[in-house]
Short mmCIF file of C-alpha atoms in Angstrom, two decimals:
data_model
loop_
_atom_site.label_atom_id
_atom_site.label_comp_id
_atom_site.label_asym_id
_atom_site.label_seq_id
_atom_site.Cartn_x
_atom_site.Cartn_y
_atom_site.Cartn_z
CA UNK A 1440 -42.24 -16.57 13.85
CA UNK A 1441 -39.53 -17.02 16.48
CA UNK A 1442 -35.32 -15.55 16.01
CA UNK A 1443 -34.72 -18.36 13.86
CA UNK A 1444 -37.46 -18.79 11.01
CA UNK A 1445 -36.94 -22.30 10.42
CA UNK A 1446 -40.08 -24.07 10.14
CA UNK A 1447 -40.44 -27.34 12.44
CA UNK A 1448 -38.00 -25.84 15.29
CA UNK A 1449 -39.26 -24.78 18.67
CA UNK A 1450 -37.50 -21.67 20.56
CA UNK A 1451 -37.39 -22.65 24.08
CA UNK A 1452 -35.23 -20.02 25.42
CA UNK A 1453 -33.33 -16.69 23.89
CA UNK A 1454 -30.90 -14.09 25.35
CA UNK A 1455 -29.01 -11.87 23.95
CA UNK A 1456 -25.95 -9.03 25.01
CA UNK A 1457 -23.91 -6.80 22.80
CA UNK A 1458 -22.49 -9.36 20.62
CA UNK A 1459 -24.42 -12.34 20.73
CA UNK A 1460 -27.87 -13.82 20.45
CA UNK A 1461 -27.74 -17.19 22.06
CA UNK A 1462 -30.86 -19.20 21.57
CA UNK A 1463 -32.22 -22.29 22.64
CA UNK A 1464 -34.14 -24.84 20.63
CA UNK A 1465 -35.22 -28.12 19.36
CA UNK A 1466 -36.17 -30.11 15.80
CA UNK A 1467 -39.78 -31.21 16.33
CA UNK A 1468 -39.15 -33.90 14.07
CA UNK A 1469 -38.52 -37.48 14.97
CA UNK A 1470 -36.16 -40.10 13.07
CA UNK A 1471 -38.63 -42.53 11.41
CA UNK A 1472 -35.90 -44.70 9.71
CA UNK A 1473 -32.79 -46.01 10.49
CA UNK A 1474 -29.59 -44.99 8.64
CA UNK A 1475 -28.12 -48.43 9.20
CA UNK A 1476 -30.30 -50.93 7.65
CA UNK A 1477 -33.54 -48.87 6.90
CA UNK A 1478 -36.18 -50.30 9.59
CA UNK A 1479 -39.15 -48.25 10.20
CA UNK A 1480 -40.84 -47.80 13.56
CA UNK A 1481 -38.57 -49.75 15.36
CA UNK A 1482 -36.65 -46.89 16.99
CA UNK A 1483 -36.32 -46.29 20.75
CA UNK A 1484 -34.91 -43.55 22.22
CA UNK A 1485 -31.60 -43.06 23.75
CA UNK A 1486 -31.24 -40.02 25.37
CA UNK A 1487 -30.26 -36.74 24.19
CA UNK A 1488 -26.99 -34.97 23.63
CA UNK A 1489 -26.83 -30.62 23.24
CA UNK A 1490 -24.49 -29.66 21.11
CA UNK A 1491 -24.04 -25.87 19.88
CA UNK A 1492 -24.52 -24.38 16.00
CA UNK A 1493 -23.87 -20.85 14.59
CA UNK A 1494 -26.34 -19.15 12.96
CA UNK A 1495 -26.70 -15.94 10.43
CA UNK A 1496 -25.78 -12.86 12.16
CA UNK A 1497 -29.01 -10.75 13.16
CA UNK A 1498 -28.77 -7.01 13.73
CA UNK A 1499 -24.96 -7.55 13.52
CA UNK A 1500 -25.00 -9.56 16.23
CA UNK A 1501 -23.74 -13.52 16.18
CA UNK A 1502 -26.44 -16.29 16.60
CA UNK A 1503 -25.66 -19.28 18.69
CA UNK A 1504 -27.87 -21.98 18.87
CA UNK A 1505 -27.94 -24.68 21.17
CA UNK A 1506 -29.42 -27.64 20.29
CA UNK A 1507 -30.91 -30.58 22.95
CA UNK A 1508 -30.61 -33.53 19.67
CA UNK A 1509 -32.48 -36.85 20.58
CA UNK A 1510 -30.41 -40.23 20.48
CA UNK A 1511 -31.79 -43.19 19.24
CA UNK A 1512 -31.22 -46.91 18.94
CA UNK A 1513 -32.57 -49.82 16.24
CA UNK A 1514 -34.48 -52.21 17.87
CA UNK A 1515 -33.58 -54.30 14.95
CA UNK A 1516 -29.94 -53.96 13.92
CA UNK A 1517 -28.59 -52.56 17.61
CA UNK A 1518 -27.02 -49.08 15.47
CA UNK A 1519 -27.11 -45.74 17.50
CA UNK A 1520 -27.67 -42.49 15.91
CA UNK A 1521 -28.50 -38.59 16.14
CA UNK A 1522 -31.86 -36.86 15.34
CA UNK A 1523 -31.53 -35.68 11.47
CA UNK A 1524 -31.26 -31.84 11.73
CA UNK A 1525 -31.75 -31.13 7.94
CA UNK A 1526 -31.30 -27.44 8.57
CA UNK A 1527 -27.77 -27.71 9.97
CA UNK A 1528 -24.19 -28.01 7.81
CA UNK A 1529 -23.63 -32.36 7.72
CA UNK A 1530 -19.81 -31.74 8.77
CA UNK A 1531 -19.82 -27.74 10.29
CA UNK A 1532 -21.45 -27.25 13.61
CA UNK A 1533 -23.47 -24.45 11.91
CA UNK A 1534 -26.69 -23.58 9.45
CA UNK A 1535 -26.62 -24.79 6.24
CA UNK A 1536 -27.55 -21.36 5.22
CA UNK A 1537 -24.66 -19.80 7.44
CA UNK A 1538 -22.41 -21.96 5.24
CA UNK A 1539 -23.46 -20.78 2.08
CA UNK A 1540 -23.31 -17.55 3.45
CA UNK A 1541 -19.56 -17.49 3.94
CA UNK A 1542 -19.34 -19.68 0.61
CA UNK A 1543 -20.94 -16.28 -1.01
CA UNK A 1544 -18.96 -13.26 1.25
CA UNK A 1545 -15.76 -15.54 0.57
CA UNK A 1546 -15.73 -14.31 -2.97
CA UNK A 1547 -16.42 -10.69 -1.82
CA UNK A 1548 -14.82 -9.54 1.03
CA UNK A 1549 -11.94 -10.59 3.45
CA UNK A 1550 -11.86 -13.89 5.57
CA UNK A 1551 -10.63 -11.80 7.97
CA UNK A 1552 -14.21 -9.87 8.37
CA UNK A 1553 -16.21 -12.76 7.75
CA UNK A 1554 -15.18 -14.67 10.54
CA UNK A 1555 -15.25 -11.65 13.05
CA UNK A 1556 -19.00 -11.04 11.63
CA UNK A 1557 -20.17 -14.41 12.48
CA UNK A 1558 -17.96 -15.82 14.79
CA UNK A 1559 -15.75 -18.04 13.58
CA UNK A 1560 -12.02 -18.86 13.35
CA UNK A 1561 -10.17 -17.94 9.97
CA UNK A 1562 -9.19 -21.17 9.11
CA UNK A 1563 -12.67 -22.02 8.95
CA UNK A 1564 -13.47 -19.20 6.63
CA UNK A 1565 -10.58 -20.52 4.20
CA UNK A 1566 -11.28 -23.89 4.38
CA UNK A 1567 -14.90 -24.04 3.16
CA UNK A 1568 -13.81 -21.11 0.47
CA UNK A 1569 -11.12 -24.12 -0.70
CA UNK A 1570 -13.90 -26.75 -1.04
CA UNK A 1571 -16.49 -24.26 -2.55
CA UNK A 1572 -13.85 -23.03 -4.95
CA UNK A 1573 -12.94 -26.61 -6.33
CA UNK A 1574 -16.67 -27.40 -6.91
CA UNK A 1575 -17.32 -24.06 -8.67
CA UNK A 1576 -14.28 -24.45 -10.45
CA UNK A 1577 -15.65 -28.23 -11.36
CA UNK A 1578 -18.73 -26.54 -13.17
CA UNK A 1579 -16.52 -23.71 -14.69
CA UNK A 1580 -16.39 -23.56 -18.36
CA UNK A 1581 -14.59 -21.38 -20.52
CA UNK A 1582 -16.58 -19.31 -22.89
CA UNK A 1583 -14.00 -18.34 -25.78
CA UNK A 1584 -14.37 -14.98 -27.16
CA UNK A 1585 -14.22 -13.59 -30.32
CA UNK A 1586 -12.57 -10.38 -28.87
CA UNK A 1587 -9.64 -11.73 -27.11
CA UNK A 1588 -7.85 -9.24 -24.59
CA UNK A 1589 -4.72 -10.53 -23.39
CA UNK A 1590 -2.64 -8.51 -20.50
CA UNK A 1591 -0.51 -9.05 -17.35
CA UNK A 1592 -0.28 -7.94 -13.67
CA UNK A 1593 2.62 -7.98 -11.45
CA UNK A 1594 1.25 -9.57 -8.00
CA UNK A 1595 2.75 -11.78 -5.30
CA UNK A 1596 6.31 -11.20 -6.92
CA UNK A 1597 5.89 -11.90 -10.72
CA UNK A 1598 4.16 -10.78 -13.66
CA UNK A 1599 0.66 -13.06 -14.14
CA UNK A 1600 -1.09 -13.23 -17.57
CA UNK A 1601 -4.66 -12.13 -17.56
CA UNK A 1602 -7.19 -12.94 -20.34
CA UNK A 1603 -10.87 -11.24 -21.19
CA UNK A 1604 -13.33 -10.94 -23.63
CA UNK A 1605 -13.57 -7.41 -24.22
CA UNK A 1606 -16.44 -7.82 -26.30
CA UNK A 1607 -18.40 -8.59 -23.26
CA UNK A 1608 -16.55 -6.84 -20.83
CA UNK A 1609 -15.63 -9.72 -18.75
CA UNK A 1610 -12.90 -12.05 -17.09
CA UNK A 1611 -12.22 -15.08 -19.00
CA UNK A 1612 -9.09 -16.64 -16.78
CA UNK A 1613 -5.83 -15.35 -15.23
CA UNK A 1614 -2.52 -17.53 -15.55
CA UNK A 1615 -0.18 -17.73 -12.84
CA UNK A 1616 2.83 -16.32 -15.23
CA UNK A 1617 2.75 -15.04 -18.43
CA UNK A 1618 5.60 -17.29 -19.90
CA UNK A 1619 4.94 -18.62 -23.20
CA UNK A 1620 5.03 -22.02 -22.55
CA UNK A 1621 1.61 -21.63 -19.82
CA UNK A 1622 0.30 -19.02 -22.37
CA UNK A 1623 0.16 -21.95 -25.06
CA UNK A 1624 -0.63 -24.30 -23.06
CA UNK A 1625 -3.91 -22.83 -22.16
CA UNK A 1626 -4.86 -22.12 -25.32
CA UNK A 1627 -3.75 -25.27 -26.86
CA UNK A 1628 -6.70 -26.32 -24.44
CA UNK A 1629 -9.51 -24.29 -25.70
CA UNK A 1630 -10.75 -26.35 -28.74
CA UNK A 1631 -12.58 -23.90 -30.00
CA UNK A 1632 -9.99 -21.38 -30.41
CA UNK A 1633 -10.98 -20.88 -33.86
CA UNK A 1634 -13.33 -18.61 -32.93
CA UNK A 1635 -11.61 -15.61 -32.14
CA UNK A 1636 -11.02 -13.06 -34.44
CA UNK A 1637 -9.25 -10.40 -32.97
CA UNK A 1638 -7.01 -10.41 -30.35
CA UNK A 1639 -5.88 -6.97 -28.38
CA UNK A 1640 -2.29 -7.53 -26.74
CA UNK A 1641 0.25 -5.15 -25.64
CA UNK A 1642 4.03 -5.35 -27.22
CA UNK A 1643 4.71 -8.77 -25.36
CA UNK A 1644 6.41 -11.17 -28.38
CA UNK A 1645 5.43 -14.34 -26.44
CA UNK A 1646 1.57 -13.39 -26.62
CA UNK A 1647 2.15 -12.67 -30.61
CA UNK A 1648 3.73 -16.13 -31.09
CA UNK A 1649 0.97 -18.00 -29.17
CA UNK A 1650 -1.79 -16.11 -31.30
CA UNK A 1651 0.28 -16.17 -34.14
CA UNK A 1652 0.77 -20.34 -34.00
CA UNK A 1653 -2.30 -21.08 -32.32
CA UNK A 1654 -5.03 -18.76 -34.08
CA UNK A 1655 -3.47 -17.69 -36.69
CA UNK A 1656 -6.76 -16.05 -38.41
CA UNK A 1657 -6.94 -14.15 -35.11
CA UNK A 1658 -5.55 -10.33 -36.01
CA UNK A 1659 -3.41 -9.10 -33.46
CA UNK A 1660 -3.96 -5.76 -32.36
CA UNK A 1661 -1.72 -3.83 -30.01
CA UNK A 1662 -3.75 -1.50 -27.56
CA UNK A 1663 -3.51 1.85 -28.47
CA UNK A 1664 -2.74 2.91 -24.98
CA UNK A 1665 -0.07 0.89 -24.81
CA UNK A 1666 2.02 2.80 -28.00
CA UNK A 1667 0.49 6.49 -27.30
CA UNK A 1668 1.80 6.52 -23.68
CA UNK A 1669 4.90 5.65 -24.95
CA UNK A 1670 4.74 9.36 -26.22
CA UNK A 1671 4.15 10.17 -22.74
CA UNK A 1672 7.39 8.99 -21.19
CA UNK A 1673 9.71 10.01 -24.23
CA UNK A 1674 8.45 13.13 -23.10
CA UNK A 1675 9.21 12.36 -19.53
CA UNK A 1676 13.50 11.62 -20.38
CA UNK A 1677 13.05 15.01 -22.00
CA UNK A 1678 11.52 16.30 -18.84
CA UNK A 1679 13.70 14.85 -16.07
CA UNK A 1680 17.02 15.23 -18.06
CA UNK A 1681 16.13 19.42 -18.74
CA UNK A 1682 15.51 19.52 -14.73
CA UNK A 1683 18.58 17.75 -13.70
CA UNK A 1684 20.77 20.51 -15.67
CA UNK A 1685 18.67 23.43 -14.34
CA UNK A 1686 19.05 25.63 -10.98
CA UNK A 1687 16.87 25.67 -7.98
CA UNK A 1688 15.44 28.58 -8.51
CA UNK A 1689 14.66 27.77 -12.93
CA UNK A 1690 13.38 24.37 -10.51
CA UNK A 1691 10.51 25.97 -8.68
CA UNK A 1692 9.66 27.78 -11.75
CA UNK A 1693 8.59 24.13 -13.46
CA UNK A 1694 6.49 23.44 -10.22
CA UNK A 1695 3.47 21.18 -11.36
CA UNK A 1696 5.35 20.53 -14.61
CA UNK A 1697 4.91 16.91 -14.89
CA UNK A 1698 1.31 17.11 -14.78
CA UNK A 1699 0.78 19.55 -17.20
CA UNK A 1700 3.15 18.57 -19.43
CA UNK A 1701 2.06 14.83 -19.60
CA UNK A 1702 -1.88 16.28 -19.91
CA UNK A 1703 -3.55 16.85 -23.12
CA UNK A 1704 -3.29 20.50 -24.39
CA UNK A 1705 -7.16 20.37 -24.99
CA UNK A 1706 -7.92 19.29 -22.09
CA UNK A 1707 -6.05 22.07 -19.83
CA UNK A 1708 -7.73 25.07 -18.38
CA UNK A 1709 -6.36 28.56 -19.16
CA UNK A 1710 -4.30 29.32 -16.07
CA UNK A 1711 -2.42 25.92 -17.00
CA UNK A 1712 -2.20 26.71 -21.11
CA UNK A 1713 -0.01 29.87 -19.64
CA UNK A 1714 1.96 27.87 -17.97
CA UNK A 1715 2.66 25.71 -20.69
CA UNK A 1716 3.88 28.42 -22.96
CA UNK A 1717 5.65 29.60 -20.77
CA UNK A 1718 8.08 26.81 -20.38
CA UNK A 1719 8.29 25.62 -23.94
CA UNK A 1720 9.38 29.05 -24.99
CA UNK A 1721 11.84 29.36 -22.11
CA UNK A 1722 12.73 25.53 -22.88
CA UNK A 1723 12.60 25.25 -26.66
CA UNK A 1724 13.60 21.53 -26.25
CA UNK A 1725 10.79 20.79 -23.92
CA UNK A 1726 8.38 22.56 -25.84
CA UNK A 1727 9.91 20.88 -29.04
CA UNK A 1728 9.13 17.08 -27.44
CA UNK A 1729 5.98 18.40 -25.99
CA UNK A 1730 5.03 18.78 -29.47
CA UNK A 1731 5.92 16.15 -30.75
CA UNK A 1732 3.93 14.37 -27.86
CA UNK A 1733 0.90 15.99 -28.78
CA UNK A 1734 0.66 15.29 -32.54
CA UNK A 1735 1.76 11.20 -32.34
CA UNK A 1736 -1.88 11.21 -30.27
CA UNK A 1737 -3.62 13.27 -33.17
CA UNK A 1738 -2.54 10.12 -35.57
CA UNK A 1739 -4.80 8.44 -32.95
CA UNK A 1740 -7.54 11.06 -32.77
CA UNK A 1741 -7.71 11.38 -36.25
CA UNK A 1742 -6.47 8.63 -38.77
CA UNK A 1743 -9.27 6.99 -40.66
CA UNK A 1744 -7.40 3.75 -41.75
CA UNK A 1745 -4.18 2.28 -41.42
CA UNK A 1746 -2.96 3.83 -44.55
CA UNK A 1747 -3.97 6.81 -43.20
CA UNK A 1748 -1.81 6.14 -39.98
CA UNK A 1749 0.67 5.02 -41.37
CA UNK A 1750 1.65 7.97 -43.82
CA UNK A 1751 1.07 10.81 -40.94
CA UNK A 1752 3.73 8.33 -38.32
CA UNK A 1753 6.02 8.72 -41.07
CA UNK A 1754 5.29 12.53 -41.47
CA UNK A 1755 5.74 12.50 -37.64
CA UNK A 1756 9.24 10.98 -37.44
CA UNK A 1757 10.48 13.21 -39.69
CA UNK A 1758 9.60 15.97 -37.54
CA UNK A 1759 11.67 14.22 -34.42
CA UNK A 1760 14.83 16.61 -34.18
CA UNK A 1761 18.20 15.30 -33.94
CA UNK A 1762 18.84 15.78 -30.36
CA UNK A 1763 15.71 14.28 -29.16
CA UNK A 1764 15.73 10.99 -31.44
CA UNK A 1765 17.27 9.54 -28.46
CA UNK A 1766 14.43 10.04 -25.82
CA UNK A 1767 11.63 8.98 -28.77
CA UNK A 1768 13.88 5.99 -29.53
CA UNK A 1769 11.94 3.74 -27.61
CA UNK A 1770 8.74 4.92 -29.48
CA UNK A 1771 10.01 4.55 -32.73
CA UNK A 1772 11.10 1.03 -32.13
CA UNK A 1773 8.37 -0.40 -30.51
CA UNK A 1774 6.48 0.87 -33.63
CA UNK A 1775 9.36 -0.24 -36.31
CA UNK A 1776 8.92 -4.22 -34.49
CA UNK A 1777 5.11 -3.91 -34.56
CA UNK A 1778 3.88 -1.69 -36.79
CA UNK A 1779 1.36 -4.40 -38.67
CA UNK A 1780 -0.13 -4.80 -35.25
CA UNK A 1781 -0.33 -1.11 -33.87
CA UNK A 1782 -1.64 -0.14 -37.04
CA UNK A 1783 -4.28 -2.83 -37.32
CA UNK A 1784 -5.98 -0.95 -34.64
CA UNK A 1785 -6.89 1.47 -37.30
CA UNK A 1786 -9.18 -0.98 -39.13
CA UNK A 1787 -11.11 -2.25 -37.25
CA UNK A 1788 -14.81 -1.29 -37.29
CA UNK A 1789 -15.25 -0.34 -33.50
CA UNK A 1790 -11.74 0.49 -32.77
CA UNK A 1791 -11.18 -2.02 -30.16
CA UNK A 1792 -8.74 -1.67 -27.13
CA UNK A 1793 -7.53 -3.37 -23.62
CA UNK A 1794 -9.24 -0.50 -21.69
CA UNK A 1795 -11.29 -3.08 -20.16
CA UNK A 1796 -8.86 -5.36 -19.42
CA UNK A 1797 -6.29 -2.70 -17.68
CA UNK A 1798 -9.42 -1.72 -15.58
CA UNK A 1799 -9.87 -5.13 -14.35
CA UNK A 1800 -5.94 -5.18 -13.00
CA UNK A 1801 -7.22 -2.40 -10.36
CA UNK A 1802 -9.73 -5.09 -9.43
CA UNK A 1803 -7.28 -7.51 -9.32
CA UNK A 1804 -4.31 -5.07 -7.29
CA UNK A 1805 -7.19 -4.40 -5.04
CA UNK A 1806 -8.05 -7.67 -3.67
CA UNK A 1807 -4.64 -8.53 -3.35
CA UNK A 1808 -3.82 -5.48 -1.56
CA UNK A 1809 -6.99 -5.72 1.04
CA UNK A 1810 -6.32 -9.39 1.09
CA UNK A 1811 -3.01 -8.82 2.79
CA UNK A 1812 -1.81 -12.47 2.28
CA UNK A 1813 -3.84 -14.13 -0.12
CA UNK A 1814 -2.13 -16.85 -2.59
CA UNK A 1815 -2.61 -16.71 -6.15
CA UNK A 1816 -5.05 -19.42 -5.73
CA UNK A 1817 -7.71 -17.13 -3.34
CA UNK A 1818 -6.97 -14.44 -6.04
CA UNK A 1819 -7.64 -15.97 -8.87
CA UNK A 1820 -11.00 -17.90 -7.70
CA UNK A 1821 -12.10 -14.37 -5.93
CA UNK A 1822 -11.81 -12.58 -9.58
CA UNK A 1823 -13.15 -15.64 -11.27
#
């Protein structure tokens, strides 16, 4: 089997150096028909023209192959026309199968890369990824979840709205902003909206009043993540505000604080618990919000029902002491505005959350970030 393994081609000639492998070859097979008005047998031949195709890389090196192509004329209707070459690209000067190789890579790594790998320009790259995004998107069909996840990620300048099925773990489209009048829009579009039944959100109102107008058998959900981070930066004011009224020296003695402080007690090793006590009985205010911290995630770890939940939240704001209410504000709030939908969380059978969703924004971040230019368009087909 020769370089190439096509079947019907015949290697005349191949050399090779560091980068290339440049080959030289012909189609064994002869036109038997006209294009033009279909005669058969009554071609004659006209000559021959070479012209040059790419190839798959082999061993990492680029394969050019250059082709002598037989002419021909129609006895019958006068038309000229080239030797079919069924193997190569009907508008590329390269392999069909080097074209859906980029088609593939385009979705997977950089255009940059691709076109240094097989040796062509960038454009080229982008331009078949354009026409073999629009057909796939052609085929594309939504597949509406019952477990909607709705999030956003801030790329390219603005915020864009993101949508999954975190039932399945996957991707079901990302908007180019997460303004409630493209939110709606696209679900006004999915006819079969009726079918989802529970939809996890963070505290956005516009994604509440699309679900709440457009499905509203859907329950809304806020991801617990969302709320018990909150926790987190009350904690945080508490932090930074003690630091800014303390000396260098009471400074360095808080080194590593942040960490610590914003970690779960059970999950910090010894060395770190002494740290910890340290500070929150030197800092009774610190260790006070630290607290306070820690048990709003026990309603989390621990609450069986939303009744439950409910009743320890309220024990739990009691608790909040008159010169912190300020930094747990926020917290309190956000939970006062959406409490039916933070505690909702609490009854449902598998507990569900956005955790899938907020993993697929580091997808997202990072082929933006290796993209170094991409639109929204390249983006969004890429993660599609």
């Amino acid at each position: 089997m020769s370089i190439l393994h096509l079947p019907q081609w015949e290697v005349a000639h191949t050399e090779h150096d560091a980068h290339n492998y440049t080959v030289s070859a012909k189609y064994t097979q002869d036109a038997h028909a006209c294009p033009s008005c279909k005669a058969v047998d009554r071609l004659i031949r006209f000559g021959t023209l070479e012209q040059t195709f790419l190839d798959l890389p082999v061993h990492t090196k680029r394969v050019v192959i250059h082709v002598e192509r037989q002419r021909y004329r129609c006895a019958k209707c006068g038309k000229t026309f080239m030797q079919p070459l069924p193997d190569m690209h009907d508008q590329r000067l390269m392999t069909r199968r080097l074209c859906s190789y980029i088609q593939q890579e385009s979705l997977k790594t950089t255009f940059t890369s691709i076109a240094e790998s097989v040796g062509v320009d960038e454009s080229l790259v982008r331009l078949i990824f354009r026409e073999y995004v629009a057909t796939l998107n052609a085929a594309y069909k939504t597949v509406t979840p019952d477990w909607l996840g709705i999030d956003e990620i801030h790329i390219l300048g603005k915020p864009r709205c993101v949508i999954t099925n975190v039932r399945e773990n996957t991707i079901v489209d990302m908007l180019d902003n997460r303004n409630k009048t493209t939110v709606a829009k696209w679900f006004s579009n999915v006819h079969d909206r009726h079918k989802i039944k529970l939809a996890a959100m963070d505290m956005w109102n516009p994604y509440r009043d699309v679900v709440s107008e457009l499905m509203p058998k859907a329950k809304i959900i806020v991801d617990k993540y969302h709320v018990v981070r909150m926790a987190n930066q009350s904690l945080e004011v508490v932090r930074k505000g003690l630091r800014e009224s303390l000396t260098d020296a009471q400074r360095r003695q808080l080194k590593d604080d942040r960490f610590i402080l914003l970690t779960r007690r059970s999950k910090l090793s010894p060395d770190k618990l002494i740290f910890l006590d340290v500070w929150t009985k030197a800092f009774p205010t610190l260790g006070t919000a630290y607290k306070l911290k820690e048990s709003f995630y026990e309603i989390w770890d621990t609450a069986k029902s939303s009744r439950e939940a409910r009743k320890q939240y309220n024990e739990w704001q009691k608790t909040i002491t008159p010169d912190l209410t300020e930094a747990f504000q926020p917290l309190t709030t956000a939970v006062e505005n959406w409490s039916d939908e933070i505690f909702a969380y609490f009854d449902t059978e598998t507990h569900i959350t956005n955790a899938f969703t907020e993993s697929l924004n580091g997808t997202i971040r990072l082929t933006d970030r290796i993209g170094r230019g991409y639109s929204f368009a390249a983006i969004h087909a890429k993660i599609l």
